[in-house]
Amino acid sequence: MSTSVKELTLAVMNDRHALEYAAQELRSDREAVMAAVVRYGSSLQLASATLKADPEVVCAAVAQDGHALRYAAPALKGNRNVVLAAVVQDGNALFYASQALRGDRAVAQAAVRQNGHALRYASEALRADREIVLAAVQQNGHALEWVTGALLADSAVCRAALRETWWALRVASEAMRADVETVLVAVAYDRGALELAQAEVRGGGLDAHVRRLLLLQATFRRSFLRGTVRRRTQRARGVRGVRGAADQRAEVAAAVSGAGTGGGARAAAGGGSGAAAAAAAGGCAHVPGTERAGQQLGGGGGGGGGGAAAAAVNRR
């Protein structure tokens, strides 16, 4: 690789416009152009005509930016693998595909799954294909605008679109705008959709359905909020309970430690050591090792003290 090609390769990796200012012979260098389109697919427009007809170079470009298909040689716009790579990256790249591939079911399906709007670029036959149309409106409800044929009166298709956007009711058939259940799907999204319903539906009891729907929504929201507040309160109480138990254990441990320190002095004085040991042990009966601690506390004052501590623990 010549020095100029190496420099251009490094340049295009950092600057998308580097290929624009390169000499014509460098725009024909496959390695330099490949390095450019892998980073910036639209750089394909600056490549030589030969490289725009290179399937590998074009595939690398459209995989990074589907719209780079517009710069590919006409033959490659009819290449199924190239077009599939483009529409998977951006469904609207279907616009640049050949007429034959716009009518290819697999290509159209891949396009509308990535972007429902791509339905507008599919062939008329595919815009009346129920499976293709459902995939499109589920991805973007506005795609209902490009549906043709009887599917505009298909309740499943219309409701799928309305779950994405109530706006789809604008382009639904009159039969769908007169269907109470379909209109309710749109109203659940936005109450303003009620204005798009047929007049006879609005005056034929739909208002009562809408009020019931809004009441159910409000009830659900209140229940959800109450449940959220309840869970937060329970968590807060649980944290306080854990902290309270920890504080109690710390106090008991401190009491045991204090009693153990003072027990020897009381034992040396010869009086009350057994009672002190019993009281200390009685206060930490549920703390592991308390019986042993009681015996140790009472041991310094004679057998009587140890016995009193053990008895206190056993009574607990």
PDB file of C-alpha atoms in Angstrom:
ATOM      1  CA  MET A   1       0.000   0.000   0.000  1.00  0.00           C
ATOM      2  CA  SER A   2       1.396   3.366  -1.010  1.00  0.00           C
ATOM      3  CA  THR A   3       2.001   6.100   1.544  1.00  0.00           C
ATOM      4  CA  SER A   4      -0.831   8.261   0.156  1.00  0.00           C
ATOM      5  CA  VAL A   5      -3.340   5.389   0.437  1.00  0.00           C
ATOM      6  CA  LYS A   6      -2.268   4.700   4.014  1.00  0.00           C
ATOM      7  CA  GLU A   7      -2.686   8.352   4.894  1.00  0.00           C
ATOM      8  CA  LEU A   8      -6.124   8.475   3.288  1.00  0.00           C
ATOM      9  CA  THR A   9      -7.194   5.291   5.077  1.00  0.00           C
ATOM     10  CA  LEU A  10      -6.229   6.799   8.421  1.00  0.00           C
ATOM     11  CA  ALA A  11      -7.873  10.104   7.530  1.00  0.00           C
ATOM     12  CA  VAL A  12     -11.264   8.660   6.550  1.00  0.00           C
ATOM     13  CA  MET A  13     -11.459   6.825   9.858  1.00  0.00           C
ATOM     14  CA  ASN A  14     -11.550  10.165  11.651  1.00  0.00           C
ATOM     15  CA  ASP A  15     -13.096  12.550   9.124  1.00  0.00           C
ATOM     16  CA  ARG A  16     -16.095  11.664   6.969  1.00  0.00           C
ATOM     17  CA  HIS A  17     -15.162  14.382   4.482  1.00  0.00           C
ATOM     18  CA  ALA A  18     -11.616  13.126   3.902  1.00  0.00           C
ATOM     19  CA  LEU A  19     -12.614  11.089   0.858  1.00  0.00           C
ATOM     20  CA  GLU A  20     -14.262  14.166  -0.642  1.00  0.00           C
ATOM     21  CA  TYR A  21     -10.917  15.947  -0.919  1.00  0.00           C
ATOM     22  CA  ALA A  22      -8.955  12.906  -2.072  1.00  0.00           C
ATOM     23  CA  ALA A  23      -7.630  12.592  -5.591  1.00  0.00           C
ATOM     24  CA  GLN A  24      -9.773  10.684  -8.083  1.00  0.00           C
ATOM     25  CA  GLU A  25      -7.357   7.753  -8.211  1.00  0.00           C
ATOM     26  CA  LEU A  26      -7.590   7.374  -4.435  1.00  0.00           C
ATOM     27  CA  ARG A  27     -11.388   7.244  -4.637  1.00  0.00           C
ATOM     28  CA  SER A  28     -10.871   4.165  -6.768  1.00  0.00           C
ATOM     29  CA  ASP A  29      -8.700   2.485  -4.163  1.00  0.00           C
ATOM     30  CA  ARG A  30     -10.784  -0.342  -2.733  1.00  0.00           C
ATOM     31  CA  GLU A  31      -9.095  -0.466   0.654  1.00  0.00           C
ATOM     32  CA  ALA A  32      -9.386   3.272   1.272  1.00  0.00           C
ATOM     33  CA  VAL A  33     -13.045   3.384   0.203  1.00  0.00           C
ATOM     34  CA  MET A  34     -13.870   0.308   2.291  1.00  0.00           C
ATOM     35  CA  ALA A  35     -12.340   1.980   5.340  1.00  0.00           C
ATOM     36  CA  ALA A  36     -14.504   5.033   4.673  1.00  0.00           C
ATOM     37  CA  VAL A  37     -17.865   3.317   4.121  1.00  0.00           C
ATOM     38  CA  VAL A  38     -17.475   1.057   7.152  1.00  0.00           C
ATOM     39  CA  ARG A  39     -17.400   4.213   9.311  1.00  0.00           C
ATOM     40  CA  TYR A  40     -19.660   6.427   7.203  1.00  0.00           C
ATOM     41  CA  GLY A  41     -21.906   4.562   4.777  1.00  0.00           C
ATOM     42  CA  SER A  42     -22.842   7.737   2.893  1.00  0.00           C
ATOM     43  CA  SER A  43     -19.207   8.052   1.777  1.00  0.00           C
ATOM     44  CA  LEU A  44     -20.177   5.600  -0.959  1.00  0.00           C
ATOM     45  CA  GLN A  45     -21.329   8.581  -3.028  1.00  0.00           C
ATOM     46  CA  LEU A  46     -17.673   9.683  -3.333  1.00  0.00           C
ATOM     47  CA  ALA A  47     -16.407   6.298  -4.516  1.00  0.00           C
ATOM     48  CA  SER A  48     -15.624   5.557  -8.125  1.00  0.00           C
ATOM     49  CA  ALA A  49     -18.285   4.008 -10.372  1.00  0.00           C
ATOM     50  CA  THR A  50     -16.403   0.722 -10.247  1.00  0.00           C
ATOM     51  CA  LEU A  51     -16.583   0.521  -6.461  1.00  0.00           C
ATOM     52  CA  LYS A  52     -20.243   1.576  -6.426  1.00  0.00           C
ATOM     53  CA  ALA A  53     -20.850  -1.617  -8.378  1.00  0.00           C
ATOM     54  CA  ASP A  54     -18.771  -3.744  -5.978  1.00  0.00           C
ATOM     55  CA  PRO A  55     -21.251  -5.843  -3.908  1.00  0.00           C
ATOM     56  CA  GLU A  56     -18.907  -6.159  -0.923  1.00  0.00           C
ATOM     57  CA  VAL A  57     -18.206  -2.424  -0.737  1.00  0.00           C
ATOM     58  CA  VAL A  58     -21.891  -1.560  -1.135  1.00  0.00           C
ATOM     59  CA  CYS A  59     -22.955  -4.119   1.459  1.00  0.00           C
ATOM     60  CA  ALA A  60     -20.510  -2.607   3.946  1.00  0.00           C
ATOM     61  CA  ALA A  61     -21.919   0.847   3.203  1.00  0.00           C
ATOM     62  CA  VAL A  62     -25.623  -0.035   3.541  1.00  0.00           C
ATOM     63  CA  ALA A  63     -24.992  -2.046   6.694  1.00  0.00           C
ATOM     64  CA  GLN A  64     -23.769   1.185   8.287  1.00  0.00           C
ATOM     65  CA  ASP A  65     -26.360   3.463   6.652  1.00  0.00           C
ATOM     66  CA  GLY A  66     -29.275   1.937   4.769  1.00  0.00           C
ATOM     67  CA  HIS A  67     -29.789   5.121   2.748  1.00  0.00           C
ATOM     68  CA  ALA A  68     -26.377   4.600   1.130  1.00  0.00           C
ATOM     69  CA  LEU A  69     -28.267   2.274  -1.219  1.00  0.00           C
ATOM     70  CA  ARG A  70     -29.175   5.367  -3.218  1.00  0.00           C
ATOM     71  CA  TYR A  71     -25.520   5.661  -4.346  1.00  0.00           C
ATOM     72  CA  ALA A  72     -25.160   2.028  -5.394  1.00  0.00           C
ATOM     73  CA  ALA A  73     -25.019   1.026  -9.039  1.00  0.00           C
ATOM     74  CA  PRO A  74     -28.484   0.271 -10.519  1.00  0.00           C
ATOM     75  CA  ALA A  75     -27.652  -3.416 -10.791  1.00  0.00           C
ATOM     76  CA  LEU A  76     -27.045  -3.662  -7.047  1.00  0.00           C
ATOM     77  CA  LYS A  77     -30.353  -1.955  -6.252  1.00  0.00           C
ATOM     78  CA  GLY A  78     -31.844  -5.122  -7.649  1.00  0.00           C
ATOM     79  CA  ASN A  79     -29.509  -7.376  -5.669  1.00  0.00           C
ATOM     80  CA  ARG A  80     -31.618  -9.095  -3.009  1.00  0.00           C
ATOM     81  CA  ASN A  81     -28.824  -9.523  -0.466  1.00  0.00           C
ATOM     82  CA  VAL A  82     -27.701  -5.903  -0.774  1.00  0.00           C
ATOM     83  CA  VAL A  83     -31.240  -4.558  -0.446  1.00  0.00           C
ATOM     84  CA  LEU A  84     -31.985  -6.807   2.528  1.00  0.00           C
ATOM     85  CA  ALA A  85     -28.884  -5.506   4.296  1.00  0.00           C
ATOM     86  CA  ALA A  86     -30.065  -1.955   3.638  1.00  0.00           C
ATOM     87  CA  VAL A  87     -33.681  -2.332   4.831  1.00  0.00           C
ATOM     88  CA  VAL A  88     -32.636  -4.180   7.974  1.00  0.00           C
ATOM     89  CA  GLN A  89     -30.580  -1.108   8.885  1.00  0.00           C
ATOM     90  CA  ASP A  90     -33.257   1.384   7.781  1.00  0.00           C
ATOM     91  CA  GLY A  91     -36.620   0.215   6.470  1.00  0.00           C
ATOM     92  CA  ASN A  92     -37.105   3.376   4.413  1.00  0.00           C
ATOM     93  CA  ALA A  93     -34.163   2.302   2.223  1.00  0.00           C
ATOM     94  CA  LEU A  94     -36.797   0.248   0.401  1.00  0.00           C
ATOM     95  CA  PHE A  95     -37.447   3.460  -1.529  1.00  0.00           C
ATOM     96  CA  TYR A  96     -34.149   2.970  -3.436  1.00  0.00           C
ATOM     97  CA  ALA A  97     -34.726  -0.695  -4.252  1.00  0.00           C
ATOM     98  CA  SER A  98     -35.732  -1.881  -7.700  1.00  0.00           C
ATOM     99  CA  GLN A  99     -39.434  -2.277  -8.479  1.00  0.00           C
ATOM    100  CA  ALA A 100     -39.018  -6.038  -8.463  1.00  0.00           C
ATOM    101  CA  LEU A 101     -37.644  -6.060  -4.926  1.00  0.00           C
ATOM    102  CA  ARG A 102     -40.305  -3.644  -3.706  1.00  0.00           C
ATOM    103  CA  GLY A 103     -42.679  -6.455  -4.501  1.00  0.00           C
ATOM    104  CA  ASP A 104     -40.513  -9.087  -2.785  1.00  0.00           C
ATOM    105  CA  ARG A 105     -42.397 -10.307   0.280  1.00  0.00           C
ATOM    106  CA  ALA A 106     -39.353 -11.081   2.427  1.00  0.00           C
ATOM    107  CA  VAL A 107     -37.683  -7.753   1.633  1.00  0.00           C
ATOM    108  CA  ALA A 108     -40.875  -5.783   2.350  1.00  0.00           C
ATOM    109  CA  GLN A 109     -41.469  -7.633   5.596  1.00  0.00           C
ATOM    110  CA  ALA A 110     -37.930  -6.926   6.812  1.00  0.00           C
ATOM    111  CA  ALA A 111     -38.399  -3.260   5.919  1.00  0.00           C
ATOM    112  CA  VAL A 112     -41.723  -2.726   7.713  1.00  0.00           C
ATOM    113  CA  ARG A 113     -40.525  -4.526  10.829  1.00  0.00           C
ATOM    114  CA  GLN A 114     -37.694  -2.023  11.067  1.00  0.00           C
ATOM    115  CA  ASN A 115     -39.891   0.957  10.187  1.00  0.00           C
ATOM    116  CA  GLY A 116     -43.636   0.687   9.586  1.00  0.00           C
ATOM    117  CA  HIS A 117     -43.536   3.742   7.319  1.00  0.00           C
ATOM    118  CA  ALA A 118     -41.646   1.659   4.749  1.00  0.00           C
ATOM    119  CA  LEU A 119     -45.016   0.171   3.786  1.00  0.00           C
ATOM    120  CA  ARG A 120     -45.517   3.193   1.540  1.00  0.00           C
ATOM    121  CA  TYR A 121     -42.664   1.985  -0.701  1.00  0.00           C
ATOM    122  CA  ALA A 122     -43.885  -1.611  -1.006  1.00  0.00           C
ATOM    123  CA  SER A 123     -45.792  -2.723  -4.078  1.00  0.00           C
ATOM    124  CA  GLU A 124     -49.558  -2.238  -4.157  1.00  0.00           C
ATOM    125  CA  ALA A 125     -50.099  -5.967  -3.840  1.00  0.00           C
ATOM    126  CA  LEU A 126     -48.050  -6.112  -0.629  1.00  0.00           C
ATOM    127  CA  ARG A 127     -49.860  -3.095   0.803  1.00  0.00           C
ATOM    128  CA  ALA A 128     -52.962  -5.291   0.666  1.00  0.00           C
ATOM    129  CA  ASP A 129     -51.179  -8.286   2.247  1.00  0.00           C
ATOM    130  CA  ARG A 130     -52.602  -8.807   5.727  1.00  0.00           C
ATOM    131  CA  GLU A 131     -49.410 -10.186   7.316  1.00  0.00           C
ATOM    132  CA  ILE A 132     -47.225  -7.411   5.890  1.00  0.00           C
ATOM    133  CA  VAL A 133     -49.744  -4.746   6.884  1.00  0.00           C
ATOM    134  CA  LEU A 134     -50.101  -6.073  10.451  1.00  0.00           C
ATOM    135  CA  ALA A 135     -46.331  -6.036  10.902  1.00  0.00           C
ATOM    136  CA  ALA A 136     -46.224  -2.446   9.643  1.00  0.00           C
ATOM    137  CA  VAL A 137     -49.035  -1.007  11.796  1.00  0.00           C
ATOM    138  CA  GLN A 138     -47.775  -2.794  14.893  1.00  0.00           C
ATOM    139  CA  GLN A 139     -44.431  -1.049  14.434  1.00  0.00           C
ATOM    140  CA  ASN A 140     -45.974   2.311  13.533  1.00  0.00           C
ATOM    141  CA  GLY A 141     -49.705   2.995  13.572  1.00  0.00           C
ATOM    142  CA  HIS A 142     -49.343   5.766  10.998  1.00  0.00           C
ATOM    143  CA  ALA A 143     -48.596   3.069   8.405  1.00  0.00           C
ATOM    144  CA  LEU A 144     -52.358   2.509   8.157  1.00  0.00           C
ATOM    145  CA  GLU A 145     -52.332   5.477   5.794  1.00  0.00           C
ATOM    146  CA  TRP A 146     -50.605   3.347   3.140  1.00  0.00           C
ATOM    147  CA  VAL A 147     -52.854   0.317   3.428  1.00  0.00           C
ATOM    148  CA  THR A 148     -54.953  -0.510   0.379  1.00  0.00           C
ATOM    149  CA  GLY A 149     -57.999  -2.637  -0.253  1.00  0.00           C
ATOM    150  CA  ALA A 150     -60.338  -4.197   2.248  1.00  0.00           C
ATOM    151  CA  LEU A 151     -57.780  -4.139   5.084  1.00  0.00           C
ATOM    152  CA  LEU A 152     -58.867  -0.616   5.996  1.00  0.00           C
ATOM    153  CA  ALA A 153     -62.073  -2.259   7.206  1.00  0.00           C
ATOM    154  CA  ASP A 154     -60.263  -5.111   8.976  1.00  0.00           C
ATOM    155  CA  SER A 155     -60.893  -4.710  12.719  1.00  0.00           C
ATOM    156  CA  ALA A 156     -57.670  -6.487  13.770  1.00  0.00           C
ATOM    157  CA  VAL A 157     -55.539  -4.290  11.509  1.00  0.00           C
ATOM    158  CA  CYS A 158     -57.255  -1.062  12.557  1.00  0.00           C
ATOM    159  CA  ARG A 159     -57.106  -1.850  16.274  1.00  0.00           C
ATOM    160  CA  ALA A 160     -53.430  -2.796  16.025  1.00  0.00           C
ATOM    161  CA  ALA A 161     -52.761   0.612  14.457  1.00  0.00           C
ATOM    162  CA  LEU A 162     -54.914   2.411  17.040  1.00  0.00           C
ATOM    163  CA  ARG A 163     -52.940   0.858  19.884  1.00  0.00           C
ATOM    164  CA  GLU A 164     -49.943   2.717  18.468  1.00  0.00           C
ATOM    165  CA  THR A 165     -51.678   6.015  17.701  1.00  0.00           C
ATOM    166  CA  TRP A 166     -55.263   7.229  17.812  1.00  0.00           C
ATOM    167  CA  TRP A 167     -54.490   9.253  14.663  1.00  0.00           C
ATOM    168  CA  ALA A 168     -54.974   6.071  12.625  1.00  0.00           C
ATOM    169  CA  LEU A 169     -58.724   6.482  13.121  1.00  0.00           C
ATOM    170  CA  ARG A 170     -58.528   9.340  10.581  1.00  0.00           C
ATOM    171  CA  VAL A 171     -57.712   6.946   7.760  1.00  0.00           C
ATOM    172  CA  ALA A 172     -59.777   3.978   8.938  1.00  0.00           C
ATOM    173  CA  SER A 173     -62.848   3.094   6.919  1.00  0.00           C
ATOM    174  CA  GLU A 174     -66.256   4.508   7.805  1.00  0.00           C
ATOM    175  CA  ALA A 175     -67.264   1.073   9.026  1.00  0.00           C
ATOM    176  CA  MET A 176     -64.415   1.104  11.545  1.00  0.00           C
ATOM    177  CA  ARG A 177     -65.203   4.641  12.665  1.00  0.00           C
ATOM    178  CA  ALA A 178     -68.755   3.471  13.275  1.00  0.00           C
ATOM    179  CA  ASP A 179     -67.630   0.436  15.288  1.00  0.00           C
ATOM    180  CA  VAL A 180     -67.931   1.092  19.044  1.00  0.00           C
ATOM    181  CA  GLU A 181     -65.178  -1.342  20.111  1.00  0.00           C
ATOM    182  CA  THR A 182     -62.712   0.030  17.568  1.00  0.00           C
ATOM    183  CA  VAL A 183     -63.422   3.626  18.540  1.00  0.00           C
ATOM    184  CA  LEU A 184     -62.980   2.747  22.225  1.00  0.00           C
ATOM    185  CA  VAL A 185     -59.454   1.487  21.481  1.00  0.00           C
ATOM    186  CA  ALA A 186     -58.637   4.917  20.058  1.00  0.00           C
ATOM    187  CA  VAL A 187     -60.381   6.770  22.918  1.00  0.00           C
ATOM    188  CA  ALA A 188     -58.345   4.776  25.445  1.00  0.00           C
ATOM    189  CA  TYR A 189     -55.267   6.276  23.788  1.00  0.00           C
ATOM    190  CA  ASP A 190     -56.633   9.819  23.545  1.00  0.00           C
ATOM    191  CA  ARG A 191     -60.121  11.074  24.305  1.00  0.00           C
ATOM    192  CA  GLY A 192     -59.834  13.469  21.357  1.00  0.00           C
ATOM    193  CA  ALA A 193     -60.306  10.465  19.063  1.00  0.00           C
ATOM    194  CA  LEU A 194     -64.008  10.644  19.915  1.00  0.00           C
ATOM    195  CA  GLU A 195     -64.315  13.541  17.479  1.00  0.00           C
ATOM    196  CA  LEU A 196     -63.271  11.241  14.622  1.00  0.00           C
ATOM    197  CA  ALA A 197     -66.005   8.710  15.275  1.00  0.00           C
ATOM    198  CA  GLN A 198     -69.114   8.662  13.151  1.00  0.00           C
ATOM    199  CA  ALA A 199     -71.860  10.979  14.428  1.00  0.00           C
ATOM    200  CA  GLU A 200     -74.328   8.131  14.874  1.00  0.00           C
ATOM    201  CA  VAL A 201     -71.833   6.303  17.095  1.00  0.00           C
ATOM    202  CA  ARG A 202     -71.198   9.353  19.253  1.00  0.00           C
ATOM    203  CA  GLY A 203     -74.909   9.755  19.798  1.00  0.00           C
ATOM    204  CA  GLY A 204     -75.669   6.072  20.088  1.00  0.00           C
ATOM    205  CA  GLY A 205     -74.444   5.327  23.556  1.00  0.00           C
ATOM    206  CA  LEU A 206     -70.708   5.639  22.955  1.00  0.00           C
ATOM    207  CA  ASP A 207     -70.500   8.465  25.490  1.00  0.00           C
ATOM    208  CA  ALA A 208     -71.646   6.052  28.184  1.00  0.00           C
ATOM    209  CA  HIS A 209     -68.935   3.572  27.126  1.00  0.00           C
ATOM    210  CA  VAL A 210     -66.351   6.359  27.224  1.00  0.00           C
ATOM    211  CA  ARG A 211     -67.397   7.467  30.693  1.00  0.00           C
ATOM    212  CA  ARG A 212     -67.141   3.879  31.913  1.00  0.00           C
ATOM    213  CA  LEU A 213     -63.726   3.512  30.309  1.00  0.00           C
ATOM    214  CA  LEU A 214     -62.457   6.749  31.856  1.00  0.00           C
ATOM    215  CA  LEU A 215     -63.832   5.687  35.249  1.00  0.00           C
ATOM    216  CA  LEU A 216     -62.006   2.353  34.985  1.00  0.00           C
ATOM    217  CA  GLN A 217     -58.787   4.149  34.040  1.00  0.00           C
ATOM    218  CA  ALA A 218     -59.134   6.531  37.000  1.00  0.00           C
ATOM    219  CA  THR A 219     -59.864   3.614  39.361  1.00  0.00           C
ATOM    220  CA  PHE A 220     -56.818   1.752  38.100  1.00  0.00           C
ATOM    221  CA  ARG A 221     -54.607   4.798  38.585  1.00  0.00           C
ATOM    222  CA  ARG A 222     -55.860   5.279  42.170  1.00  0.00           C
ATOM    223  CA  SER A 223     -55.321   1.603  42.980  1.00  0.00           C
ATOM    224  CA  PHE A 224     -51.862   1.716  41.462  1.00  0.00           C
ATOM    225  CA  LEU A 225     -50.916   4.826  43.454  1.00  0.00           C
ATOM    226  CA  ARG A 226     -52.291   3.376  46.695  1.00  0.00           C
ATOM    227  CA  GLY A 227     -50.357   0.169  46.127  1.00  0.00           C
ATOM    228  CA  THR A 228     -47.190   2.143  45.461  1.00  0.00           C
ATOM    229  CA  VAL A 229     -47.615   4.189  48.649  1.00  0.00           C
ATOM    230  CA  ARG A 230     -48.347   1.038  50.656  1.00  0.00           C
ATOM    231  CA  ARG A 231     -45.243  -0.739  49.380  1.00  0.00           C
ATOM    232  CA  ARG A 232     -43.051   2.275  50.119  1.00  0.00           C
ATOM    233  CA  THR A 233     -44.478   2.545  53.640  1.00  0.00           C
ATOM    234  CA  GLN A 234     -43.873  -1.137  54.299  1.00  0.00           C
ATOM    235  CA  ARG A 235     -40.309  -0.866  53.071  1.00  0.00           C
ATOM    236  CA  ALA A 236     -39.712   2.172  55.289  1.00  0.00           C
ATOM    237  CA  ARG A 237     -41.134   0.347  58.319  1.00  0.00           C
ATOM    238  CA  GLY A 238     -39.026  -2.681  57.551  1.00  0.00           C
ATOM    239  CA  VAL A 239     -35.873  -0.549  57.472  1.00  0.00           C
ATOM    240  CA  ARG A 240     -36.804   1.067  60.790  1.00  0.00           C
ATOM    241  CA  GLY A 241     -37.521  -2.370  62.309  1.00  0.00           C
ATOM    242  CA  VAL A 242     -34.134  -3.697  61.232  1.00  0.00           C
ATOM    243  CA  ARG A 243     -32.402  -0.638  62.658  1.00  0.00           C
ATOM    244  CA  GLY A 244     -34.332  -0.996  65.949  1.00  0.00           C
ATOM    245  CA  ALA A 245     -33.270  -4.625  66.331  1.00  0.00           C
ATOM    246  CA  ALA A 246     -29.667  -3.700  65.612  1.00  0.00           C
ATOM    247  CA  ASP A 247     -29.786  -0.971  68.276  1.00  0.00           C
ATOM    248  CA  GLN A 248     -31.208  -3.434  70.833  1.00  0.00           C
ATOM    249  CA  ARG A 249     -28.464  -5.947  70.128  1.00  0.00           C
ATOM    250  CA  ALA A 250     -25.834  -3.236  70.510  1.00  0.00           C
ATOM    251  CA  GLU A 251     -27.299  -2.176  73.902  1.00  0.00           C
ATOM    252  CA  VAL A 252     -27.366  -5.770  75.155  1.00  0.00           C
ATOM    253  CA  ALA A 253     -23.789  -6.340  74.050  1.00  0.00           C
ATOM    254  CA  ALA A 254     -22.737  -3.154  75.826  1.00  0.00           C
ATOM    255  CA  ALA A 255     -24.543  -4.258  78.995  1.00  0.00           C
ATOM    256  CA  VAL A 256     -22.816  -7.639  78.935  1.00  0.00           C
ATOM    257  CA  SER A 257     -19.438  -6.019  78.387  1.00  0.00           C
ATOM    258  CA  GLY A 258     -20.010  -3.522  81.198  1.00  0.00           C
ATOM    259  CA  ALA A 259     -21.179  -6.207  83.582  1.00  0.00           C
ATOM    260  CA  GLY A 260     -18.159  -8.362  82.780  1.00  0.00           C
ATOM    261  CA  THR A 261     -15.777  -5.478  83.475  1.00  0.00           C
ATOM    262  CA  GLY A 262     -17.350  -4.598  86.797  1.00  0.00           C
ATOM    263  CA  GLY A 263     -18.004  -8.185  87.903  1.00  0.00           C
ATOM    264  CA  GLY A 264     -14.438  -8.817  89.020  1.00  0.00           C
ATOM    265  CA  ALA A 265     -14.394  -5.755  91.233  1.00  0.00           C
ATOM    266  CA  ARG A 266     -17.671  -6.719  92.854  1.00  0.00           C
ATOM    267  CA  ALA A 267     -16.445 -10.275  93.306  1.00  0.00           C
ATOM    268  CA  ALA A 268     -13.304  -8.972  95.013  1.00  0.00           C
ATOM    269  CA  ALA A 269     -15.476  -6.964  97.359  1.00  0.00           C
ATOM    270  CA  GLY A 270     -17.132 -10.236  98.183  1.00  0.00           C
ATOM    271  CA  GLY A 271     -20.731  -9.157  97.921  1.00  0.00           C
ATOM    272  CA  GLY A 272     -23.573  -9.120  95.405  1.00  0.00           C
ATOM    273  CA  SER A 273     -21.565 -10.658  92.589  1.00  0.00           C
ATOM    274  CA  GLY A 274     -24.006 -13.506  92.055  1.00  0.00           C
ATOM    275  CA  ALA A 275     -26.985 -11.119  91.800  1.00  0.00           C
ATOM    276  CA  ALA A 276     -25.117  -8.828  89.398  1.00  0.00           C
ATOM    277  CA  ALA A 277     -24.146 -11.782  87.181  1.00  0.00           C
ATOM    278  CA  ALA A 278     -27.714 -13.054  87.184  1.00  0.00           C
ATOM    279  CA  ALA A 279     -29.094  -9.635  86.227  1.00  0.00           C
ATOM    280  CA  ALA A 280     -26.574  -9.220  83.400  1.00  0.00           C
ATOM    281  CA  ALA A 281     -27.205 -12.698  82.043  1.00  0.00           C
ATOM    282  CA  GLY A 282     -30.960 -12.275  82.312  1.00  0.00           C
ATOM    283  CA  GLY A 283     -30.802  -9.240  80.041  1.00  0.00           C
ATOM    284  CA  CYS A 284     -29.175 -11.105  77.093  1.00  0.00           C
ATOM    285  CA  ALA A 285     -30.805 -14.492  77.245  1.00  0.00           C
ATOM    286  CA  HIS A 286     -31.389 -14.527  73.493  1.00  0.00           C
ATOM    287  CA  VAL A 287     -27.854 -13.555  72.530  1.00  0.00           C
ATOM    288  CA  PRO A 288     -25.641 -16.558  71.604  1.00  0.00           C
ATOM    289  CA  GLY A 289     -23.138 -17.491  74.344  1.00  0.00           C
ATOM    290  CA  THR A 290     -25.048 -15.767  77.173  1.00  0.00           C
ATOM    291  CA  GLU A 291     -24.967 -18.798  79.439  1.00  0.00           C
ATOM    292  CA  ARG A 292     -21.185 -18.969  79.193  1.00  0.00           C
ATOM    293  CA  ALA A 293     -20.983 -15.214  79.783  1.00  0.00           C
ATOM    294  CA  GLY A 294     -23.157 -15.572  82.890  1.00  0.00           C
ATOM    295  CA  GLN A 295     -20.963 -18.293  84.261  1.00  0.00           C
ATOM    296  CA  GLN A 296     -17.845 -16.248  83.651  1.00  0.00           C
ATOM    297  CA  LEU A 297     -19.407 -13.198  85.305  1.00  0.00           C
ATOM    298  CA  GLY A 298     -20.439 -15.186  88.321  1.00  0.00           C
ATOM    299  CA  GLY A 299     -17.271 -17.253  88.492  1.00  0.00           C
ATOM    300  CA  GLY A 300     -15.232 -14.442  90.027  1.00  0.00           C
ATOM    301  CA  GLY A 301     -17.569 -14.283  93.055  1.00  0.00           C
ATOM    302  CA  GLY A 302     -17.724 -17.951  93.826  1.00  0.00           C
ATOM    303  CA  GLY A 303     -19.875 -20.858  92.773  1.00  0.00           C
ATOM    304  CA  GLY A 304     -23.031 -19.220  94.070  1.00  0.00           C
ATOM    305  CA  GLY A 305     -22.769 -16.356  91.584  1.00  0.00           C
ATOM    306  CA  GLY A 306     -22.223 -18.665  88.593  1.00  0.00           C
ATOM    307  CA  GLY A 307     -25.177 -20.766  89.616  1.00  0.00           C
ATOM    308  CA  ALA A 308     -27.425 -17.723  89.896  1.00  0.00           C
ATOM    309  CA  ALA A 309     -26.390 -16.579  86.374  1.00  0.00           C
ATOM    310  CA  ALA A 310     -27.060 -19.998  84.864  1.00  0.00           C
ATOM    311  CA  ALA A 311     -30.408 -20.198  86.614  1.00  0.00           C
ATOM    312  CA  ALA A 312     -31.371 -16.795  85.264  1.00  0.00           C
ATOM    313  CA  VAL A 313     -30.490 -17.872  81.722  1.00  0.00           C
ATOM    314  CA  ASN A 314     -32.429 -21.129  82.055  1.00  0.00           C
ATOM    315  CA  ARG A 315     -35.516 -19.328  83.338  1.00  0.00           C
ATOM    316  CA  ARG A 316     -35.412 -17.095  80.244  1.00  0.00           C
TER     317      ARG A 316
END
